[in-house]
Structures are given as C-alpha cells and as structure tokens.
Coordinates of C-alpha atoms and ligand atoms in Angstrom, one line a residue:
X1 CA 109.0 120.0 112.9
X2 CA 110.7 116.7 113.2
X3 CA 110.6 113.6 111.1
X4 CA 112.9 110.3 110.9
X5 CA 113.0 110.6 106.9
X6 CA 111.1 113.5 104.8
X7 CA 110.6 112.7 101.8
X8 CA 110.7 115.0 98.9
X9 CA 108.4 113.8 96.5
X10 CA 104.2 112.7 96.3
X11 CA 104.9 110.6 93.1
X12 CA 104.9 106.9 93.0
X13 CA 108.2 106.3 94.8
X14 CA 107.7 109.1 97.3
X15 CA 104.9 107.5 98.6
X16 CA 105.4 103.9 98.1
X17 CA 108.5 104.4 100.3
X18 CA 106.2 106.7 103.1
X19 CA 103.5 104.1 103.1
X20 CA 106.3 100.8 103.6
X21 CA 107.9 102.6 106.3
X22 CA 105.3 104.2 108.0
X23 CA 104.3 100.1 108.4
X24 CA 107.2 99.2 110.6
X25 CA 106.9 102.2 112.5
X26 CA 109.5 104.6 111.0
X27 CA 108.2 108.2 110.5
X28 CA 108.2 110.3 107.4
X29 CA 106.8 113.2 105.9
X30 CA 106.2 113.6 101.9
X31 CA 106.4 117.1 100.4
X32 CA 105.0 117.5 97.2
X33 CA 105.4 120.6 95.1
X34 CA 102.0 119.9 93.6
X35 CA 98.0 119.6 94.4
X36 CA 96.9 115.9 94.7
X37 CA 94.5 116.6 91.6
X38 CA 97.6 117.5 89.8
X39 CA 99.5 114.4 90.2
X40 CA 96.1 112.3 89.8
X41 CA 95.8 113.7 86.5
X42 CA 99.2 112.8 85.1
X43 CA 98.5 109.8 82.6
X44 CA 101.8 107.6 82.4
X45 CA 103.2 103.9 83.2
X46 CA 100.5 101.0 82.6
X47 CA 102.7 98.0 82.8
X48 CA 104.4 96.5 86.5
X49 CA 106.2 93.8 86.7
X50 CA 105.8 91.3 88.7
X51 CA 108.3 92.3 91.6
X52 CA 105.9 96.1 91.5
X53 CA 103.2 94.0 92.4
X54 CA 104.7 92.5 95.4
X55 CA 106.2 95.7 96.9
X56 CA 102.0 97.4 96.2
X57 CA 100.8 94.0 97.9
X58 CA 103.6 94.6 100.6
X59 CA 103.1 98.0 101.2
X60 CA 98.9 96.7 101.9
X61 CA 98.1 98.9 98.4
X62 CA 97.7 95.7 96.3
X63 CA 93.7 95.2 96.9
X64 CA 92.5 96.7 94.1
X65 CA 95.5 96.2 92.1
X66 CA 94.6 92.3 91.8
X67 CA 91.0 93.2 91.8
X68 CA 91.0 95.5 88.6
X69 CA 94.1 95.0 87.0
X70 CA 95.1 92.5 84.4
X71 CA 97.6 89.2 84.2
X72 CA 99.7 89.9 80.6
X73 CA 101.4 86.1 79.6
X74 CA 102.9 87.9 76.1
X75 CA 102.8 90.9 73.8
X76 CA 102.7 90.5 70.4
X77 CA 105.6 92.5 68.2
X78 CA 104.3 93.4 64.9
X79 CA 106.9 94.0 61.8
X80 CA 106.8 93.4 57.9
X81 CA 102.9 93.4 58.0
X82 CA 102.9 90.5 60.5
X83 CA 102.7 89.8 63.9
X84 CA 104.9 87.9 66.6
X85 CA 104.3 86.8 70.0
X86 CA 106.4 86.8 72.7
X87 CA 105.6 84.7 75.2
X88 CA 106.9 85.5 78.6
X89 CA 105.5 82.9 80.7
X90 CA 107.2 80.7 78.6
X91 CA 110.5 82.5 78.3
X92 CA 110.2 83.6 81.9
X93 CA 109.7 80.9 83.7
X94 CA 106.3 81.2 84.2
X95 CA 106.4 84.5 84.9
X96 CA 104.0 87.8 83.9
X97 CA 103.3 90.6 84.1
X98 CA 100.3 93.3 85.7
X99 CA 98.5 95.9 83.4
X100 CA 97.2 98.6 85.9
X101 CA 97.9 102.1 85.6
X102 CA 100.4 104.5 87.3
X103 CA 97.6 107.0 87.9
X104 CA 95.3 104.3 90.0
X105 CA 98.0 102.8 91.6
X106 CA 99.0 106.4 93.0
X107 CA 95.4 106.9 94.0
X108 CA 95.7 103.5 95.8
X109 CA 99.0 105.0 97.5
X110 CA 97.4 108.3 98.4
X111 CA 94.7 106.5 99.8
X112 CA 96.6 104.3 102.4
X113 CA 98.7 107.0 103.7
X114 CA 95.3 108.8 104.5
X115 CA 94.3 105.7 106.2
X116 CA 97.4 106.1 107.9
X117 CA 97.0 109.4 109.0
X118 CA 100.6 109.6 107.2
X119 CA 101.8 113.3 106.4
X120 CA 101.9 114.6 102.9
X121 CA 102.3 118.2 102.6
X122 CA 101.1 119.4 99.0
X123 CA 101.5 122.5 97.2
X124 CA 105.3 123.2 99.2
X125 CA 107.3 125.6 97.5
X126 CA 110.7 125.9 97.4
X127 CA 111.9 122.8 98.8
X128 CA 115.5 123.0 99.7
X129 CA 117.3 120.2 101.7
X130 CA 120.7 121.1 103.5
X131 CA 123.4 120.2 105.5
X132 CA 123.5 117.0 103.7
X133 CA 126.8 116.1 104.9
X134 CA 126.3 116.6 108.7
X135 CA 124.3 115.2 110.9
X136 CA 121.9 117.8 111.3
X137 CA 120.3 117.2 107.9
X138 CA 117.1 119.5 107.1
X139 CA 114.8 121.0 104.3
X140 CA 113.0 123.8 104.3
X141 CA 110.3 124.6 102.7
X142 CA 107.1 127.0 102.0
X143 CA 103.6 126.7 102.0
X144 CA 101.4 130.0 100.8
X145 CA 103.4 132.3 102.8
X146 CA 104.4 130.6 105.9
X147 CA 107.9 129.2 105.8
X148 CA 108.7 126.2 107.7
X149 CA 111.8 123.8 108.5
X150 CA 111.5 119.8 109.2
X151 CA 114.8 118.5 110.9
X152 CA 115.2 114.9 110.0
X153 CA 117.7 111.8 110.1
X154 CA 117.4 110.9 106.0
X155 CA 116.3 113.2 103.3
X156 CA 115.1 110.9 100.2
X157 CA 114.9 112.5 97.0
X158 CA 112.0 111.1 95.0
X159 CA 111.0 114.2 93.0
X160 CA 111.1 113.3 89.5
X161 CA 113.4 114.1 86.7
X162 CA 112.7 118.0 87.3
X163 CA 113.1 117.9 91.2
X164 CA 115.2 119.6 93.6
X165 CA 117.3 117.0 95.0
X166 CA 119.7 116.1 92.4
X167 CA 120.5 119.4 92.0
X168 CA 121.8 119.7 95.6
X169 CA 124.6 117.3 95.1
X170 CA 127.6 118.7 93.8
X171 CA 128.5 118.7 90.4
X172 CA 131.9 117.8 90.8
X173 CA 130.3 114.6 92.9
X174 CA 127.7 113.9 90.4
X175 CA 128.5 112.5 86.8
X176 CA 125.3 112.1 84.3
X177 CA 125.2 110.2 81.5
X178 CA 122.4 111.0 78.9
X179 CA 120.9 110.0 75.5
X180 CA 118.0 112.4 73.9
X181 CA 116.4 110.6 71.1
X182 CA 115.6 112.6 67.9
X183 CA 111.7 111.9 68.3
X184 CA 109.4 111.2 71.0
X185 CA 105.9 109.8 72.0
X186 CA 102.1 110.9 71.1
X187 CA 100.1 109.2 73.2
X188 CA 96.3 109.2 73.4
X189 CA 93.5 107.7 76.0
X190 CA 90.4 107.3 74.8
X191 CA 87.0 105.3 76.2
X192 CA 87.0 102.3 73.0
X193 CA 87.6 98.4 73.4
X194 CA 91.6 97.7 72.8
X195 CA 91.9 96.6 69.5
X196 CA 94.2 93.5 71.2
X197 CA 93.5 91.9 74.7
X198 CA 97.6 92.2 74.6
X199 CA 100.3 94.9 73.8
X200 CA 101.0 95.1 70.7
X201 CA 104.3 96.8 69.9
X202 CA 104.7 98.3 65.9
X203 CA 107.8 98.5 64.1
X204 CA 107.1 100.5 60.8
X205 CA 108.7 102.1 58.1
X206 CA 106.6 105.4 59.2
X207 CA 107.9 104.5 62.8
X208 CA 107.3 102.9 65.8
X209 CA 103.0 102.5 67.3
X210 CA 102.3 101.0 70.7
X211 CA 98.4 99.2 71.3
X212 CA 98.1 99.2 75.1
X213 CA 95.0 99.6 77.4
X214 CA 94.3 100.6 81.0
X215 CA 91.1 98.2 81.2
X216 CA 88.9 96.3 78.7
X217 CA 87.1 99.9 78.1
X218 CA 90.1 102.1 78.1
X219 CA 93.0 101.8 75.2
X220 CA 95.9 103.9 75.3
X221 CA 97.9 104.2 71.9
X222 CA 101.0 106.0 71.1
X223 CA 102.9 106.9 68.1
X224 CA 106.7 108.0 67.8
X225 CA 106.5 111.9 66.4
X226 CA 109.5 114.2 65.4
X227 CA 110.2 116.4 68.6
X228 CA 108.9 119.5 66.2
X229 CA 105.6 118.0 66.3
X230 CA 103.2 120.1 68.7
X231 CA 99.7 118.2 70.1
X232 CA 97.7 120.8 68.7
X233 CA 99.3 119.4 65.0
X234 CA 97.5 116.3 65.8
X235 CA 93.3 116.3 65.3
X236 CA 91.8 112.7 66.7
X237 CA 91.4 111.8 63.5
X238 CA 94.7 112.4 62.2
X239 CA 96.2 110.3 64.8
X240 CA 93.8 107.0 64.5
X241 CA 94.8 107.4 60.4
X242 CA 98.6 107.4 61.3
X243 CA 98.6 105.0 64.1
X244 CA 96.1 102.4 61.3
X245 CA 98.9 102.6 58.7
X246 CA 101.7 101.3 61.1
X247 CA 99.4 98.5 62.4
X248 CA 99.5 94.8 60.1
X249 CA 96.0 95.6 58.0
X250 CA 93.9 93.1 59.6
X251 CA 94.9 94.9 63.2
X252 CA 93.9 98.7 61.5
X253 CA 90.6 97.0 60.0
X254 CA 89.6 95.9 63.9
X255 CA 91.1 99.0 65.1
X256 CA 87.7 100.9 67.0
X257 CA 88.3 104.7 67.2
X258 CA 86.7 107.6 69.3
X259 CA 87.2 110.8 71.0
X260 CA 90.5 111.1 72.8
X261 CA 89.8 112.1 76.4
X262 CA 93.7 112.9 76.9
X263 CA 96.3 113.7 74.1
X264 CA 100.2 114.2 75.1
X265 CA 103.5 114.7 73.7
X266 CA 106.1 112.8 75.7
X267 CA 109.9 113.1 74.6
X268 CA 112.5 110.3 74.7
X269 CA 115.7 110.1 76.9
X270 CA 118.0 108.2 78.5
X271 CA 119.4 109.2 81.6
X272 CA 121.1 108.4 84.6
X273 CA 123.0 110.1 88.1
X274 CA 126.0 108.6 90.0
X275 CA 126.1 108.3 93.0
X276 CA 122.5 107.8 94.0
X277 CA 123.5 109.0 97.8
X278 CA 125.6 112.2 98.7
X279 CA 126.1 112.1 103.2
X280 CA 122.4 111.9 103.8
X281 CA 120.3 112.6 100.8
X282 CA 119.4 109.2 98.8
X283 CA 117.7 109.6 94.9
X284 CA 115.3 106.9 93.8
X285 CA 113.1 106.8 90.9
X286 CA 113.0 109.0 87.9
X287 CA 115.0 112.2 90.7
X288 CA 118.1 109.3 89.6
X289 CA 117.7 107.8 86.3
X290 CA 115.0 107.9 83.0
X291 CA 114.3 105.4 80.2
X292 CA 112.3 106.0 77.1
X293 CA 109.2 104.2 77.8
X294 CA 109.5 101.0 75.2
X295 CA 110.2 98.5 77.6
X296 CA 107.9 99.9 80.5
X297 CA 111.1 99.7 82.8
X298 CA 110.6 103.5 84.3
X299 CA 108.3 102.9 87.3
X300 CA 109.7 99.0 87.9
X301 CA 113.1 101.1 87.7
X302 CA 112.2 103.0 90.3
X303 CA 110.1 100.2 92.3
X304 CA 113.6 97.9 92.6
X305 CA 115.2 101.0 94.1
X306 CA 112.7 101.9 96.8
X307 CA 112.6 98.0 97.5
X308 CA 116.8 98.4 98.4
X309 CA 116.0 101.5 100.1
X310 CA 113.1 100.3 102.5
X311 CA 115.5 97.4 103.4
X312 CA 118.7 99.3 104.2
X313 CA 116.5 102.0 106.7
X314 CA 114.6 98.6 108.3
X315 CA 118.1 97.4 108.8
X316 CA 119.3 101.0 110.0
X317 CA 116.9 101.8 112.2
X318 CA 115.4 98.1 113.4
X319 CA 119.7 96.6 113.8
X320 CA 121.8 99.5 114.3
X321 CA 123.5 98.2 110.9
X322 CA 124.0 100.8 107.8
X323 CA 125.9 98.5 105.3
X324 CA 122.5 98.7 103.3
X325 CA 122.8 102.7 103.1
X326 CA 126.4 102.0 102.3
X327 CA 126.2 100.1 99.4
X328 CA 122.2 101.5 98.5
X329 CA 123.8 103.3 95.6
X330 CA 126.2 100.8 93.9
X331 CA 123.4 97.6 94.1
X332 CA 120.6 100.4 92.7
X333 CA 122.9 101.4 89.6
X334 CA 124.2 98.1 88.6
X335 CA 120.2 97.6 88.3
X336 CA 119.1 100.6 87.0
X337 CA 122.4 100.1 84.0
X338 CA 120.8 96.8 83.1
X339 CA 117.3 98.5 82.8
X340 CA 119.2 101.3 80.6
X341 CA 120.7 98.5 78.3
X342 CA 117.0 96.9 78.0
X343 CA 115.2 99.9 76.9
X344 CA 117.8 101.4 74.3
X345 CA 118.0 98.0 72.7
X346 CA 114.1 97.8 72.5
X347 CA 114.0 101.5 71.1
X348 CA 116.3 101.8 68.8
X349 CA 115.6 98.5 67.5
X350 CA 111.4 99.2 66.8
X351 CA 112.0 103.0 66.2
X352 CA 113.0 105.0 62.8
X353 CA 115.8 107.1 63.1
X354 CA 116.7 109.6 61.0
X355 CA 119.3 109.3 58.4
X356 CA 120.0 105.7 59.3
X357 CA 122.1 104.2 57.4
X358 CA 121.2 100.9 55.3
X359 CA 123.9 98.8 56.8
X360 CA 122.0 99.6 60.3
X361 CA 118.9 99.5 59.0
X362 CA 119.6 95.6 58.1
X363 CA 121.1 94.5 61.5
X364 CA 117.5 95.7 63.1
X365 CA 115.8 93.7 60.3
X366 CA 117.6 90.6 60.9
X367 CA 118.1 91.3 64.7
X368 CA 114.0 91.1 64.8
X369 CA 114.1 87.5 62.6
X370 CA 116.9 86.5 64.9
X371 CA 114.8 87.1 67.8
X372 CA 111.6 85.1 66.8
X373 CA 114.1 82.0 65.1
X374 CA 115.7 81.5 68.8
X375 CA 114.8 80.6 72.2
X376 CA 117.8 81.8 74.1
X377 CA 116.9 85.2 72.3
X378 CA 113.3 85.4 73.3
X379 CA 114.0 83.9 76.9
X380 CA 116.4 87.3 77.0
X381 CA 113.6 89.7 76.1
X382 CA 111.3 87.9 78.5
X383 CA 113.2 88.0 81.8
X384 CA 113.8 91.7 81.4
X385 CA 110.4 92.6 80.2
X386 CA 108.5 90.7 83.4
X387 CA 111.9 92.3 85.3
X388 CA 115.2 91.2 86.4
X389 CA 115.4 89.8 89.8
X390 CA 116.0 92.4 92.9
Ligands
RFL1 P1 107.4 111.1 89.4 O1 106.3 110.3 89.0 O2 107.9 112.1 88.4 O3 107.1 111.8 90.7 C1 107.9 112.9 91.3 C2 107.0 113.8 92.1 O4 107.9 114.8 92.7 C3 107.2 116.0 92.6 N1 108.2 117.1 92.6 C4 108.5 117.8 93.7 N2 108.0 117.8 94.9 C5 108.6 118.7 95.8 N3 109.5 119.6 95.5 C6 110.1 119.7 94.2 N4 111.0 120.5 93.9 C7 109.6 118.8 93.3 N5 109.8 118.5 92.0 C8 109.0 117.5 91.6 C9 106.4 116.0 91.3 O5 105.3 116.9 91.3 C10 106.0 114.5 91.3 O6 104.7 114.3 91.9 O7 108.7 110.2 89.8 P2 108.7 108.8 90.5 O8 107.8 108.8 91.7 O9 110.1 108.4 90.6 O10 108.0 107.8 89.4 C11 108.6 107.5 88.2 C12 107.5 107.2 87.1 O11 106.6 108.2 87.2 C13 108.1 107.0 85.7 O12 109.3 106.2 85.8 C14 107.1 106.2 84.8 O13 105.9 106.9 84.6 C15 107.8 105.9 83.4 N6 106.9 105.2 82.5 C16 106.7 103.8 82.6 N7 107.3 103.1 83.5 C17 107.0 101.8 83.6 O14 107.6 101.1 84.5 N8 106.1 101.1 82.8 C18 105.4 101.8 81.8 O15 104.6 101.2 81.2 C19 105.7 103.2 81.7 N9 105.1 103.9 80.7 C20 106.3 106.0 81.5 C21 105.4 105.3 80.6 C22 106.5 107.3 81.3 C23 105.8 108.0 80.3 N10 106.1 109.4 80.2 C24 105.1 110.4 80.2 C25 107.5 109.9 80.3 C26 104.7 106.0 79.6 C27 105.0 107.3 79.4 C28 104.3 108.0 78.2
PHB2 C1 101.4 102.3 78.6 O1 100.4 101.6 78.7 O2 101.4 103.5 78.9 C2 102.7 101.7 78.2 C3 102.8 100.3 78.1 C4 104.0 99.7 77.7 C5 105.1 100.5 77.4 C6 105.0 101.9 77.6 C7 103.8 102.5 78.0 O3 106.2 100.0 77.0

C-alpha cells in the first residue's frame, strides 16, 4: 500500500491532521494501535483555547463543538479561604476560551474521517517506521496476523507519550528534557450540576483541587494525590470529603455529590523532545512534549503544532516549497518551551510540595497576592491561558 503521509497515531492530533489534509486533497492513512472504543473511553482535556476551536471549525469538525460546548470569560482561583477571579476577556483582549471535552471532540474527528471515507486502521500492531533518512520512507505494521507495509512520502508521529515514533530517532539526535513531579492527579466524573458555572482552581494547605465540568450535568474534579496513592485507596465518598476541605466553605457547602462514573490516577510531568523532525518522520502532540495538566495547555500544545504542520505540507505539496518542513521543528519548540514555562509556573505555584521550604513557601503566597494586586500580572496569566498566538 501507498499513502502521501501515514500517520501513526488515532488520537487527537493524528486525526486532526488526517482530517485537514484529506480536505485539500493530500492522502493519509492513520494507524492506531488501539480499538476506537478504547480511545473513546479515555476521559482527559476539557479546556481549548480559542485557536483549537478554529483549527476543529477549519478542519469542518467545529458543528457540534459550538453547539454543545461552552464560552469560559474567567476562572476563579481560590486561596486563603477566598476566591479570585481572573478575568480573561478582560486581560486577553476579549478573548476566551471553549469548555468541550477531548473525548467528544475525538468522536467529532472520528466521525468526519468516516464521512470522508478517510483510512484509519485500528488495532495495528507493531508499528515500525523506517528508512527515515531516505527517500523511500515506510512503516510496517500488523493487523491479527497479516503483516503489511505502506510506502509513503512523510511519516508523522502522533502516537502519544508511549508511542513508537520517538523512539526511532536516534538517541545521540534526540535530547529530552524532563521534570516528574512528586504527586499527581485524582480525577473523577460524575453525572451532578458543577458546583461553579466556571473553573475553579484550589490552592490548599492539603494541596491543590480543580472544579471543572464537561456540561451543565457533568462535573469533573480532581485532587493532587502522592504518587503512592492507588484509585482503589480512594471510595466516592472519601474523595468528595477531601476535595470539600480544599474548597473556600461556602464553595464545599454548595458542593452536590454522587456516584463517580469514572475514577483515575493521572501522574505529573514535564517533558519535551528535540528535534521534533529526524529526515522524514515529524512528532507532534504529546509523541514530542507533556505538561502537567494545570494550565490545560496539553491538547492546545499539540493543536499549535499540527496547525505549523498542516501549513508546511499545503506549502510542500500545493508550491513545491519545503522551508515550512525545514524550520517545522524550531517554530513548534519555541512554542511548546513557552507552554512548558506556563504550566510549571501554574503548578508549582497552586501545588504542595513536599519538604518545601518556608522561604518558598512565602514567595508562592505573595506571588498569588501579587498576581490579583496587578494588571500587567493578570494580563500575563490571561494571554497564555486563552493561548499564545500561532
Ligand atoms: P494521545 O491523545 O495520547 O493520542 C496518541 C494515540 O496514539 C496511539 N498510539 C499508537 N498508535 C499506533 N502505534 C503505536 N505504537 C502507538 N502508541 C500509541 C494511542 O493509542 C493514542 O490513541 O496524543 P495526542 O493526539 O498528541 O493528544 C494529546 C492530548 O491527549 C493531551 O495533550 C491532553 O489530553 C492533555 N490534557 C489537557 N490538555 C489541554 O489542552 N487541556 C486540558 O484541559 C487538559 N486536561 C490533559 C488534561 C491530560 C490529562 N491526563 C490524563 C494526562 C487532563 C488530564 C487528567
Ligand atoms: C479538565 O476539565 O479536565 C481540565 C480543565 C482544566 C485543566 C485541566 C483539566 O487545567
């Protein structure tokens, strides 16, 4: 088999990328290790910024999107038993930004590449792309017990933080830098009104809570755990007690609690690749770079890179010209490092670490009263929270 670009990937970026080529006429295939169910049933990002939007509305997936999901002008930040708000149409410029989850908006993608007829291969095992340097680029890969080979021009590697593709560069090519933070994320769905129509971020002595929602019905919450904490440690109960003591009281008192209908454990790290392009295999998305999920950059991270990417291969394959490609890796990372900066400033400033020491522990008290004292400060969290420009 023969494609333009394969894709290896059926995630967000994978098929955002399929579904905005496949539009001007450039042929891909997507080859996704797992079932569609699978992937449906992963329960992550719910916040896009505004440029997300766009590229859904651009790659014809936005429909729904703007039907169903919802306009955020601010999130409150809630510290010392009180709550702040930051307003990010002000401090943006008028700005917002769009509360829809990652899970729909992947249904939404899986939906137009049907439309499409476009190819997605699911359940292929043992994807392996080579000759990345020549230009006879292919992968291989299995599905059940046939084998099979697709010969292609670009191989885009859009397979998560687990995948394949980073993997093929070479190490003495790739560097990685990486932070693991000493706790991570317990996060819960459950059918109950949000207790706020807008995010509310905790910083508490007992650590960090986040109040976000997928709809008006559906709340996600999350609390930071130690990493030794196992999901099965945590009874429905247990959590809505913990998360109530790190709200402001008059937040727990209006707090409404029920069965969880989807309890996870999510570690935090920072993480990124360099280069994102070895001869003919580019990374996007979380395959390149991770952020711990405090300020919702992951899936905008990896939305600004597929954007760069979809305009390099219109200009390679529409003008003959491959200065997009060139430089596809040095424009993606000086984003991606400013979305690095963002959330490790956001974490470590709302999260308890352990064994902090005082003198720290009083720069992230008046760092937060600094903040809500000064415009210039607040206009700085608002342009990256609704995202920086492409
Ligand atoms: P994905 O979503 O991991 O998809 C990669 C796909 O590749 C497949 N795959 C392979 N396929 C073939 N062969 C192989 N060898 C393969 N290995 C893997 C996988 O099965 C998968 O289907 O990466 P992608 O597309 O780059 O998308 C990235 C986003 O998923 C991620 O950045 C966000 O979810 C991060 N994130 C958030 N981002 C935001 O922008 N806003 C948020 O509000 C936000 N909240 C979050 C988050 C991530 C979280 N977790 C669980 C880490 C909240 C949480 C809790
Ligand atoms: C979510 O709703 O899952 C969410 C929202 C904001 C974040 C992280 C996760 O910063």
């Amino acid at each position: 088999m023969k494609t333009q670009v394969c894709i290896i990937g059926g995630g967000p970026s994978g098929l955002m990328l399929s579904q905005l080529l496949h539009l001007k006429g450039i042929e891909t295939v997507v080859l996704e290790r797992q079932s569609r169910d699978y992937v449906l049933s992963r329960i992550r990002a719910g916040v896009l910024e505004h440029g997300f939007a766009k590229l859904m509305r651009e790659a014809q997936c936005g429909e729904r999107m703007d039907r169903e999901g919802e306009i955020h002008d601010g999130f409150y930040l809630a510290h010392d038993g009180k709550m702040d708000r930051l307003d990010l149409h002000k401090y943006s410029g008028g700005n917002s930004v769009m509360v829809y989850g990652q899970t729909e908006l992947t249904r939404d993608l899986y939906e137009a590449r049907d439309r499409m007829k476009g190819v997605v291969i699911h359940n292929a095992q043992d994807v392996q792309p080579h000759e990345l340097k020549s230009a006879k680029s292919y992968v291989t890969y299995r599905v059940g017990h046939e084998d099979h080979r697709l010969d292609c021009d670009f191989i885009i590697g859009a397979d998560g933080f687990h995948g394949v593709s980073r993997k093929s560069i070479p190490a003495d090519v790739l560097k990685e830098y990486e932070k693991v933070y000493p706790f991570g994320w317990l996060g819960v769905l459950s059918r109950t009104k949000p207790v706020s129509p807008e995010l509310i971020y905790a910083k508490h002595e007992r650590g960090f809570a986040l109040c976000s929602l997928r709809s008006q019905i559906l709340s996600r919450y999350y609390i930071q755990v130690p990493l030794s904490d196992k999901v099965e440690d945590w009874s429905d109960d247990a959590f809505w007690d913990e998360l109530k003591r790190r709200l402001p009281a008059e937040v727990a008192a209006q707090l409404i609690t029920g069965p969880t209908i989807e309890k996870s454990i999510a570690p935090l790290r920072s993480f990124v690749a360099e280069p994102m392009r070895y001869g003919n295999l580019f990374l996007a998305g979380d395959a390149a770079h991770i952020v711990p999920p405090t300020g919702a950059r992951g899936l905008n991270t990896a939305g600004s890179d597929i954007h760069y990417l979809y305009q390099a291969m219109l200009d390679h394959y529409q003008k003959g010209d491959s200065t997009g490609l060139d430089h596809y890796s040095e424009k993606a990372l000086a984003r991606v490092w400013k979305a690095q900066r963002f959330s490790w400033w956001l974490t470590t400033l709302l999260h308890n670490f352990p064994d902090t020491p005082e003198y720290d522990q009083k720069l992230k008290e008046v760092d937060l009263a600094y903040l809500f004292s000064s415009d210039a400060a607040q206009r700085s969290l608002a342009e990256n929270y609704v995202g920086l420009p492409y």
